[in-house]
Amino acid sequence: MSTDTVLRDGLRRWLASPPPPRSGPLPDEQILDDLGLGGLMVGQDVGGDGGTLADVVAVQDELGRGHAETSFLASSVMAATALNCAGTDVAKELAGLIAKGQVIGALIPPETWDPEHESVDRVRIHNTVAGPVLARAQQTHKPIWVLSTVRRDGVLILEGELAHAGPGNLQEIARGSDAEHAMARSLSAGKVGIAADVNGSKARALEITVEYGAQRSAFGRKVGSYQAFRHNCAESWMRIQLDRALVRAAVYAWEAESGNSYPLATAAAVAAVESARAIGESAILLHGGIGFTWEHEVHWHVKRAAQAIVHLGGPTRQWDAVYGLMDQRAGASRRTHD
């Protein structure tokens, strides 16, 4: 049985069980401890699982499908990736604590920082991905380490400090090219995670709609038998498969450390979010009157897509970033061949 199947089956069974009382931020955080997912991306040399970004996609897809709210993306993916790439003793120690479930990480890169060109992309992925984690900082038994970057004398420095611990606990984790590499890899992994989460969410919205069409009758027929209903569902399904293919391409580029990793990750995230809005709106309409009630499950997935748009800082800005990076590379290629 593949790792992908094991992860998906375990998550789906956990999320299908009666949920615990949901209160406060990150109400499903326990799933990370129960299934040992906190150290998925942490290196095996410091006690982690040494997983791949493909494993992250499987987990995040199921978390989106189950509408789970955890620190997985902020801590186990983005923070862990940055610490893995930093490679310093401080980074390894902190990554080991994340793997053991003893601390939670929250990566907050500067708002204007971009791994390819500082003025191109003002992505705000850190604000809302890390936001729920920081909101939970004073409500959890686990300490939260905030990772952030600062430029001093033109050198990027990755630092870490314990949330709400007061002054004097700031530690340097990496600097220079090591810090830049860590941030580039972390942001790309975060965007792929967002794409996977949204893809799982909208796939569940489509699943709910198909189930409804098989149960609900109108004019003596199941509504799912009408051509308009079926064509809408088929179009939604095709968009989901195309978006998942783009995620797979982004994962391949990330694992190969290709120069296309960041633009592919950005494209995968924006494409997933844009189609999620259309699929969510279609699901609401195909449900009829019941679909417009706030209590219906399909609305959870529509709201999740809306939240992901905020994670990205807006799709228009992201597409502009992708096109800008493509133009830069095309220009460099032309200069090389001239």
mmCIF file of C-alpha atoms in Angstrom:
data_model
loop_
_atom_site.group_PDB
_atom_site.id
_atom_site.type_symbol
_atom_site.label_atom_id
_atom_site.label_comp_id
_atom_site.label_asym_id
_atom_site.label_seq_id
_atom_site.Cartn_x
_atom_site.Cartn_y
_atom_site.Cartn_z
ATOM 1 C CA MET A 1 0.000 0.000 0.000
ATOM 2 C CA SER A 2 1.435 3.391 -0.999
ATOM 3 C CA THR A 3 2.246 6.166 1.473
ATOM 4 C CA ASP A 4 -0.346 8.350 -0.270
ATOM 5 C CA THR A 5 -3.083 5.764 0.340
ATOM 6 C CA VAL A 6 -2.082 5.213 3.976
ATOM 7 C CA LEU A 7 -2.139 8.950 4.709
ATOM 8 C CA ARG A 8 -5.462 9.509 2.964
ATOM 9 C CA ASP A 9 -7.179 6.519 4.595
ATOM 10 C CA GLY A 10 -5.977 7.466 8.074
ATOM 11 C CA LEU A 11 -7.080 11.069 7.730
ATOM 12 C CA ARG A 12 -10.434 10.196 6.205
ATOM 13 C CA ARG A 13 -11.237 7.747 9.022
ATOM 14 C CA TRP A 14 -10.206 10.262 11.695
ATOM 15 C CA LEU A 15 -12.259 13.059 10.138
ATOM 16 C CA ALA A 16 -15.280 10.765 9.683
ATOM 17 C CA SER A 17 -15.429 9.978 13.411
ATOM 18 C CA PRO A 18 -17.600 12.125 15.696
ATOM 19 C CA PRO A 19 -15.725 15.427 15.956
ATOM 20 C CA PRO A 20 -14.601 16.821 19.313
ATOM 21 C CA PRO A 21 -16.146 20.098 20.478
ATOM 22 C CA ARG A 22 -15.000 22.807 18.064
ATOM 23 C CA SER A 23 -14.033 25.957 19.871
ATOM 24 C CA GLY A 24 -11.383 28.580 19.359
ATOM 25 C CA PRO A 25 -8.779 28.583 16.598
ATOM 26 C CA LEU A 26 -7.468 25.322 15.107
ATOM 27 C CA PRO A 27 -10.155 23.041 16.578
ATOM 28 C CA ASP A 28 -8.819 19.955 14.764
ATOM 29 C CA GLU A 29 -5.214 20.281 15.932
ATOM 30 C CA GLN A 30 -5.383 16.953 17.770
ATOM 31 C CA ILE A 31 -5.276 15.092 14.452
ATOM 32 C CA LEU A 32 -1.596 16.014 14.054
ATOM 33 C CA ASP A 33 -0.706 14.339 17.362
ATOM 34 C CA ASP A 34 -2.993 11.345 16.886
ATOM 35 C CA LEU A 35 -1.641 10.514 13.416
ATOM 36 C CA GLY A 36 1.916 11.763 13.960
ATOM 37 C CA LEU A 37 1.763 14.270 11.121
ATOM 38 C CA GLY A 38 3.683 17.056 12.841
ATOM 39 C CA GLY A 39 7.056 15.726 11.677
ATOM 40 C CA LEU A 40 6.029 14.671 8.186
ATOM 41 C CA MET A 41 8.428 17.083 6.444
ATOM 42 C CA VAL A 42 11.130 17.066 9.122
ATOM 43 C CA GLY A 43 14.328 15.194 8.288
ATOM 44 C CA GLN A 44 14.812 11.710 9.687
ATOM 45 C CA ASP A 45 18.172 12.719 11.158
ATOM 46 C CA VAL A 46 16.350 14.852 13.753
ATOM 47 C CA GLY A 47 13.439 12.511 14.454
ATOM 48 C CA GLY A 48 11.044 13.379 11.630
ATOM 49 C CA ASP A 49 9.487 11.210 8.926
ATOM 50 C CA GLY A 50 11.500 12.662 6.042
ATOM 51 C CA GLY A 51 8.375 12.910 3.911
ATOM 52 C CA THR A 52 8.028 14.529 0.501
ATOM 53 C CA LEU A 53 5.902 17.343 -0.832
ATOM 54 C CA ALA A 54 3.752 14.691 -2.510
ATOM 55 C CA ASP A 55 2.937 13.391 0.988
ATOM 56 C CA VAL A 56 1.991 16.924 2.021
ATOM 57 C CA VAL A 57 -0.366 17.162 -0.958
ATOM 58 C CA ALA A 58 -2.123 13.944 0.121
ATOM 59 C CA VAL A 59 -2.546 15.206 3.695
ATOM 60 C CA GLN A 60 -3.605 18.730 2.777
ATOM 61 C CA ASP A 61 -6.066 17.439 0.175
ATOM 62 C CA GLU A 62 -7.800 15.354 2.843
ATOM 63 C CA LEU A 63 -7.721 18.195 5.388
ATOM 64 C CA GLY A 64 -9.441 20.411 2.831
ATOM 65 C CA ARG A 65 -11.967 17.720 2.024
ATOM 66 C CA GLY A 66 -12.791 17.299 5.713
ATOM 67 C CA HIS A 67 -12.773 21.075 6.321
ATOM 68 C CA ALA A 68 -10.222 20.571 9.099
ATOM 69 C CA GLU A 69 -8.471 23.513 10.751
ATOM 70 C CA THR A 70 -4.959 22.741 11.951
ATOM 71 C CA SER A 71 -1.457 24.234 12.049
ATOM 72 C CA PHE A 72 -0.220 21.620 9.561
ATOM 73 C CA LEU A 73 0.498 23.999 6.661
ATOM 74 C CA ALA A 74 2.046 26.748 8.767
ATOM 75 C CA SER A 75 4.089 24.523 11.072
ATOM 76 C CA SER A 76 4.624 21.048 9.646
ATOM 77 C CA VAL A 77 5.101 22.254 6.070
ATOM 78 C CA MET A 78 6.303 25.857 5.848
ATOM 79 C CA ALA A 79 8.207 26.187 9.123
ATOM 80 C CA ALA A 80 9.628 22.660 8.886
ATOM 81 C CA THR A 81 10.767 23.217 5.291
ATOM 82 C CA ALA A 82 12.547 26.442 6.226
ATOM 83 C CA LEU A 83 14.286 24.735 9.142
ATOM 84 C CA ASN A 84 15.303 21.741 7.002
ATOM 85 C CA CYS A 85 16.877 24.050 4.434
ATOM 86 C CA ALA A 86 18.608 26.218 7.051
ATOM 87 C CA GLY A 87 20.491 23.191 8.366
ATOM 88 C CA THR A 88 22.058 24.952 11.363
ATOM 89 C CA ASP A 89 22.189 23.389 14.824
ATOM 90 C CA VAL A 90 19.468 25.739 16.064
ATOM 91 C CA ALA A 91 17.278 24.861 13.068
ATOM 92 C CA LYS A 92 17.767 21.121 13.582
ATOM 93 C CA GLU A 93 16.918 21.365 17.263
ATOM 94 C CA LEU A 94 13.722 23.311 16.566
ATOM 95 C CA ALA A 95 12.737 20.981 13.704
ATOM 96 C CA GLY A 96 13.158 18.025 16.060
ATOM 97 C CA LEU A 97 10.820 19.633 18.587
ATOM 98 C CA ILE A 98 8.208 20.158 15.856
ATOM 99 C CA ALA A 99 8.555 16.510 14.820
ATOM 100 C CA LYS A 100 7.984 15.376 18.412
ATOM 101 C CA GLY A 101 4.874 17.547 18.676
ATOM 102 C CA GLN A 102 6.404 19.615 21.479
ATOM 103 C CA VAL A 103 6.239 22.972 19.701
ATOM 104 C CA ILE A 104 4.344 24.599 16.833
ATOM 105 C CA GLY A 105 6.103 26.683 14.210
ATOM 106 C CA ALA A 106 4.719 29.772 12.496
ATOM 107 C CA LEU A 107 6.652 31.139 9.543
ATOM 108 C CA ILE A 108 6.135 34.837 8.840
ATOM 109 C CA PRO A 109 8.290 36.129 5.974
ATOM 110 C CA PRO A 110 8.235 39.873 5.273
ATOM 111 C CA GLU A 111 5.189 40.942 3.321
ATOM 112 C CA THR A 112 7.209 42.208 0.384
ATOM 113 C CA TRP A 113 9.795 39.431 0.273
ATOM 114 C CA ASP A 114 9.939 37.362 -2.902
ATOM 115 C CA PRO A 115 12.431 34.611 -3.688
ATOM 116 C CA GLU A 116 12.981 35.670 -7.298
ATOM 117 C CA HIS A 117 12.626 39.439 -7.462
ATOM 118 C CA GLU A 118 11.870 41.515 -4.407
ATOM 119 C CA SER A 119 9.634 44.022 -6.219
ATOM 120 C CA VAL A 120 7.588 41.526 -8.259
ATOM 121 C CA ASP A 121 5.306 39.765 -5.824
ATOM 122 C CA ARG A 122 3.853 41.140 -2.587
ATOM 123 C CA VAL A 123 2.336 37.832 -1.537
ATOM 124 C CA ARG A 124 0.587 37.835 1.845
ATOM 125 C CA ILE A 125 0.575 34.079 2.294
ATOM 126 C CA HIS A 126 2.122 34.385 5.756
ATOM 127 C CA ASN A 127 -0.583 36.604 7.210
ATOM 128 C CA THR A 128 -3.461 34.165 7.213
ATOM 129 C CA VAL A 129 -1.571 30.848 7.105
ATOM 130 C CA ALA A 130 0.312 31.707 10.284
ATOM 131 C CA GLY A 131 -2.489 33.857 11.725
ATOM 132 C CA PRO A 132 -4.585 31.054 13.308
ATOM 133 C CA VAL A 133 -1.417 29.586 14.828
ATOM 134 C CA LEU A 134 -0.465 32.882 16.448
ATOM 135 C CA ALA A 135 -4.040 33.386 17.619
ATOM 136 C CA ARG A 136 -3.761 30.050 19.412
ATOM 137 C CA ALA A 137 -0.439 30.907 21.033
ATOM 138 C CA GLN A 138 -1.933 31.891 24.380
ATOM 139 C CA GLN A 139 -4.524 29.084 24.392
ATOM 140 C CA THR A 140 -2.380 26.008 23.804
ATOM 141 C CA HIS A 141 -0.170 23.879 26.017
ATOM 142 C CA LYS A 142 2.438 23.869 23.244
ATOM 143 C CA PRO A 143 4.925 26.727 22.882
ATOM 144 C CA ILE A 144 4.850 28.471 19.510
ATOM 145 C CA TRP A 145 8.052 29.472 17.751
ATOM 146 C CA VAL A 146 7.668 32.388 15.360
ATOM 147 C CA LEU A 147 10.081 32.353 12.423
ATOM 148 C CA SER A 148 10.584 35.646 10.631
ATOM 149 C CA THR A 149 13.104 37.345 8.392
ATOM 150 C CA VAL A 150 14.846 40.673 8.451
ATOM 151 C CA ARG A 151 17.377 42.361 6.170
ATOM 152 C CA ARG A 152 20.457 43.829 7.818
ATOM 153 C CA ASP A 153 23.077 45.486 5.625
ATOM 154 C CA GLY A 154 21.476 43.844 2.602
ATOM 155 C CA VAL A 155 21.710 40.343 4.089
ATOM 156 C CA LEU A 156 18.550 38.296 4.699
ATOM 157 C CA ILE A 157 18.479 36.743 8.168
ATOM 158 C CA LEU A 158 16.029 34.072 9.327
ATOM 159 C CA GLU A 159 15.287 34.394 13.047
ATOM 160 C CA GLY A 160 13.195 32.527 15.581
ATOM 161 C CA GLU A 161 11.619 33.562 18.855
ATOM 162 C CA LEU A 162 9.166 32.092 21.319
ATOM 163 C CA ALA A 163 5.757 33.740 21.041
ATOM 164 C CA HIS A 164 4.723 35.861 24.047
ATOM 165 C CA ALA A 165 7.960 35.054 25.884
ATOM 166 C CA GLY A 166 9.099 38.653 26.104
ATOM 167 C CA PRO A 167 12.392 40.127 24.877
ATOM 168 C CA GLY A 168 15.686 38.301 24.936
ATOM 169 C CA ASN A 169 14.734 34.968 23.332
ATOM 170 C CA LEU A 170 15.470 35.821 19.665
ATOM 171 C CA GLN A 171 17.809 33.358 17.942
ATOM 172 C CA GLU A 172 19.418 33.526 14.522
ATOM 173 C CA ILE A 173 18.603 30.432 12.472
ATOM 174 C CA ALA A 174 20.191 31.150 9.088
ATOM 175 C CA ARG A 175 21.535 34.057 7.071
ATOM 176 C CA GLY A 176 22.472 35.040 3.554
ATOM 177 C CA SER A 177 22.023 32.483 0.789
ATOM 178 C CA ASP A 178 20.963 29.805 3.286
ATOM 179 C CA ALA A 179 18.130 32.007 4.558
ATOM 180 C CA GLU A 180 17.056 32.950 1.038
ATOM 181 C CA HIS A 181 17.029 29.310 -0.061
ATOM 182 C CA ALA A 182 15.015 28.353 3.018
ATOM 183 C CA MET A 183 12.423 31.054 2.356
ATOM 184 C CA ALA A 184 12.135 30.240 -1.353
ATOM 185 C CA ARG A 185 11.539 26.547 -0.671
ATOM 186 C CA SER A 186 9.148 27.271 2.173
ATOM 187 C CA LEU A 187 6.971 29.712 0.237
ATOM 188 C CA SER A 188 6.768 27.366 -2.748
ATOM 189 C CA ALA A 189 5.792 24.443 -0.506
ATOM 190 C CA GLY A 190 3.188 26.632 1.198
ATOM 191 C CA LYS A 191 1.540 27.567 -2.084
ATOM 192 C CA VAL A 192 1.436 23.938 -3.200
ATOM 193 C CA GLY A 193 -0.170 23.118 0.162
ATOM 194 C CA ILE A 194 -2.818 25.799 -0.350
ATOM 195 C CA ALA A 195 -3.580 24.414 -3.818
ATOM 196 C CA ALA A 196 -3.946 20.864 -2.477
ATOM 197 C CA ASP A 197 -6.189 22.033 0.361
ATOM 198 C CA VAL A 198 -8.519 23.903 -1.984
ATOM 199 C CA ASN A 199 -8.584 21.019 -4.464
ATOM 200 C CA GLY A 200 -9.677 18.624 -1.728
ATOM 201 C CA SER A 201 -12.294 21.074 -0.527
ATOM 202 C CA LYS A 202 -13.895 21.635 -3.919
ATOM 203 C CA ALA A 203 -13.778 17.897 -4.678
ATOM 204 C CA ARG A 204 -15.873 17.355 -1.555
ATOM 205 C CA ALA A 205 -18.274 20.106 -2.660
ATOM 206 C CA LEU A 206 -18.733 18.284 -5.970
ATOM 207 C CA GLU A 207 -19.172 14.965 -4.163
ATOM 208 C CA ILE A 208 -21.945 16.445 -2.026
ATOM 209 C CA THR A 209 -23.643 17.827 -5.123
ATOM 210 C CA VAL A 210 -23.549 14.495 -6.959
ATOM 211 C CA GLU A 211 -25.012 12.739 -3.894
ATOM 212 C CA TYR A 212 -27.781 15.339 -3.740
ATOM 213 C CA GLY A 213 -28.584 14.854 -7.426
ATOM 214 C CA ALA A 214 -28.979 11.114 -6.881
ATOM 215 C CA GLN A 215 -31.456 11.646 -4.011
ATOM 216 C CA ARG A 216 -33.541 14.691 -4.922
ATOM 217 C CA SER A 217 -36.440 14.324 -7.376
ATOM 218 C CA ALA A 218 -38.166 16.968 -9.497
ATOM 219 C CA PHE A 219 -40.958 16.441 -12.064
ATOM 220 C CA GLY A 220 -40.844 12.709 -11.489
ATOM 221 C CA ARG A 221 -37.102 12.316 -12.110
ATOM 222 C CA LYS A 222 -33.900 12.491 -10.089
ATOM 223 C CA VAL A 223 -32.421 15.941 -10.609
ATOM 224 C CA GLY A 224 -29.081 14.313 -11.333
ATOM 225 C CA SER A 225 -30.521 12.821 -14.511
ATOM 226 C CA TYR A 226 -31.061 16.230 -16.130
ATOM 227 C CA GLN A 227 -28.494 17.207 -18.714
ATOM 228 C CA ALA A 228 -27.811 20.656 -17.243
ATOM 229 C CA PHE A 229 -27.026 19.116 -13.838
ATOM 230 C CA ARG A 230 -24.801 16.426 -15.300
ATOM 231 C CA HIS A 231 -22.872 18.793 -17.559
ATOM 232 C CA ASN A 232 -22.188 21.183 -14.693
ATOM 233 C CA CYS A 233 -20.839 18.342 -12.551
ATOM 234 C CA ALA A 234 -18.736 17.002 -15.415
ATOM 235 C CA GLU A 235 -17.205 20.422 -16.028
ATOM 236 C CA SER A 236 -16.405 20.799 -12.322
ATOM 237 C CA TRP A 237 -14.787 17.362 -12.273
ATOM 238 C CA MET A 238 -12.594 18.206 -15.268
ATOM 239 C CA ARG A 239 -11.442 21.451 -13.670
ATOM 240 C CA ILE A 240 -10.482 19.602 -10.491
ATOM 241 C CA GLN A 241 -8.423 17.073 -12.464
ATOM 242 C CA LEU A 242 -6.637 19.834 -14.377
ATOM 243 C CA ASP A 243 -5.852 21.666 -11.142
ATOM 244 C CA ARG A 244 -4.527 18.476 -9.550
ATOM 245 C CA ALA A 245 -2.325 17.895 -12.595
ATOM 246 C CA LEU A 246 -0.868 21.378 -12.129
ATOM 247 C CA VAL A 247 -0.190 20.573 -8.471
ATOM 248 C CA ARG A 248 1.643 17.403 -9.511
ATOM 249 C CA ALA A 249 3.773 19.459 -11.898
ATOM 250 C CA ALA A 250 4.561 21.915 -9.098
ATOM 251 C CA VAL A 251 5.493 19.038 -6.765
ATOM 252 C CA TYR A 252 7.814 17.553 -9.384
ATOM 253 C CA ALA A 253 9.521 20.924 -9.930
ATOM 254 C CA TRP A 254 9.879 21.438 -6.162
ATOM 255 C CA GLU A 255 11.359 17.985 -5.559
ATOM 256 C CA ALA A 256 13.784 18.487 -8.460
ATOM 257 C CA GLU A 257 14.635 21.993 -7.164
ATOM 258 C CA SER A 258 13.864 23.335 -10.612
ATOM 259 C CA GLY A 259 14.002 27.042 -11.368
ATOM 260 C CA ASN A 260 10.305 26.779 -12.304
ATOM 261 C CA SER A 261 9.306 25.656 -8.815
ATOM 262 C CA TYR A 262 8.097 29.013 -7.490
ATOM 263 C CA PRO A 263 6.064 30.134 -10.544
ATOM 264 C CA LEU A 264 4.538 26.656 -10.901
ATOM 265 C CA ALA A 265 3.574 26.610 -7.214
ATOM 266 C CA THR A 266 2.026 30.069 -7.575
ATOM 267 C CA ALA A 267 0.133 29.064 -10.719
ATOM 268 C CA ALA A 268 -1.140 25.881 -9.040
ATOM 269 C CA ALA A 269 -2.437 27.821 -6.036
ATOM 270 C CA VAL A 270 -4.155 30.546 -8.051
ATOM 271 C CA ALA A 271 -5.703 28.120 -10.538
ATOM 272 C CA ALA A 272 -7.060 26.008 -7.668
ATOM 273 C CA VAL A 273 -8.569 29.014 -5.922
ATOM 274 C CA GLU A 274 -10.132 30.525 -9.048
ATOM 275 C CA SER A 275 -11.842 27.298 -10.108
ATOM 276 C CA ALA A 276 -12.929 26.646 -6.505
ATOM 277 C CA ARG A 277 -15.063 29.773 -6.567
ATOM 278 C CA ALA A 278 -16.778 28.687 -9.784
ATOM 279 C CA ILE A 279 -17.271 25.103 -8.566
ATOM 280 C CA GLY A 280 -18.609 26.320 -5.214
ATOM 281 C CA GLU A 281 -21.091 28.692 -6.826
ATOM 282 C CA SER A 282 -22.231 25.913 -9.174
ATOM 283 C CA ALA A 283 -22.684 23.524 -6.229
ATOM 284 C CA ILE A 284 -24.856 26.050 -4.414
ATOM 285 C CA LEU A 285 -27.057 26.615 -7.465
ATOM 286 C CA LEU A 286 -27.427 22.896 -8.213
ATOM 287 C CA HIS A 287 -28.638 22.327 -4.645
ATOM 288 C CA GLY A 288 -31.494 24.740 -5.192
ATOM 289 C CA GLY A 289 -33.014 26.511 -2.186
ATOM 290 C CA ILE A 290 -31.270 24.363 0.413
ATOM 291 C CA GLY A 291 -27.933 25.310 -1.116
ATOM 292 C CA PHE A 292 -28.415 28.948 -0.155
ATOM 293 C CA THR A 293 -28.704 28.240 3.566
ATOM 294 C CA TRP A 294 -25.574 29.109 5.542
ATOM 295 C CA GLU A 295 -25.816 25.869 7.511
ATOM 296 C CA HIS A 296 -25.318 23.664 4.439
ATOM 297 C CA GLU A 297 -21.926 21.957 4.172
ATOM 298 C CA VAL A 298 -21.266 23.263 0.682
ATOM 299 C CA HIS A 299 -20.944 26.771 2.137
ATOM 300 C CA TRP A 300 -18.010 25.636 4.281
ATOM 301 C CA HIS A 301 -16.098 24.832 1.121
ATOM 302 C CA VAL A 302 -17.036 28.081 -0.605
ATOM 303 C CA LYS A 303 -15.768 29.993 2.437
ATOM 304 C CA ARG A 304 -12.574 27.918 2.495
ATOM 305 C CA ALA A 305 -11.849 28.988 -1.078
ATOM 306 C CA ALA A 306 -12.517 32.614 -0.139
ATOM 307 C CA GLN A 307 -10.082 32.303 2.754
ATOM 308 C CA ALA A 308 -7.441 30.849 0.434
ATOM 309 C CA ILE A 309 -7.744 33.923 -1.786
ATOM 310 C CA VAL A 310 -6.731 36.019 1.219
ATOM 311 C CA HIS A 311 -3.850 33.606 1.878
ATOM 312 C CA LEU A 312 -2.516 34.395 -1.564
ATOM 313 C CA GLY A 313 -2.999 38.137 -1.441
ATOM 314 C CA GLY A 314 -5.440 38.071 -4.354
ATOM 315 C CA PRO A 315 -5.329 36.026 -7.593
ATOM 316 C CA THR A 316 -4.663 38.990 -9.891
ATOM 317 C CA ARG A 317 -1.480 39.852 -8.044
ATOM 318 C CA GLN A 318 -0.363 36.248 -8.178
ATOM 319 C CA TRP A 319 -0.963 35.841 -11.910
ATOM 320 C CA ASP A 320 0.937 39.097 -12.461
ATOM 321 C CA ALA A 321 3.801 37.574 -10.466
ATOM 322 C CA VAL A 322 3.787 34.423 -12.596
ATOM 323 C CA TYR A 323 3.735 36.394 -15.856
ATOM 324 C CA GLY A 324 6.449 38.706 -14.554
ATOM 325 C CA LEU A 325 8.718 35.785 -13.701
ATOM 326 C CA MET A 326 8.061 34.194 -17.097
ATOM 327 C CA ASP A 327 8.929 37.470 -18.839
ATOM 328 C CA GLN A 328 12.154 37.732 -16.837
ATOM 329 C CA ARG A 329 13.196 34.208 -17.821
ATOM 330 C CA ALA A 330 12.220 34.739 -21.458
ATOM 331 C CA GLY A 331 14.294 37.929 -21.516
ATOM 332 C CA ALA A 332 17.263 36.156 -19.953
ATOM 333 C CA SER A 333 16.922 33.331 -22.479
ATOM 334 C CA ARG A 334 16.863 35.782 -25.398
ATOM 335 C CA ARG A 335 19.976 37.535 -24.078
ATOM 336 C CA THR A 336 21.742 34.170 -23.761
ATOM 337 C CA HIS A 337 21.035 33.265 -27.378
ATOM 338 C CA ASP A 338 21.822 36.702 -28.828
#
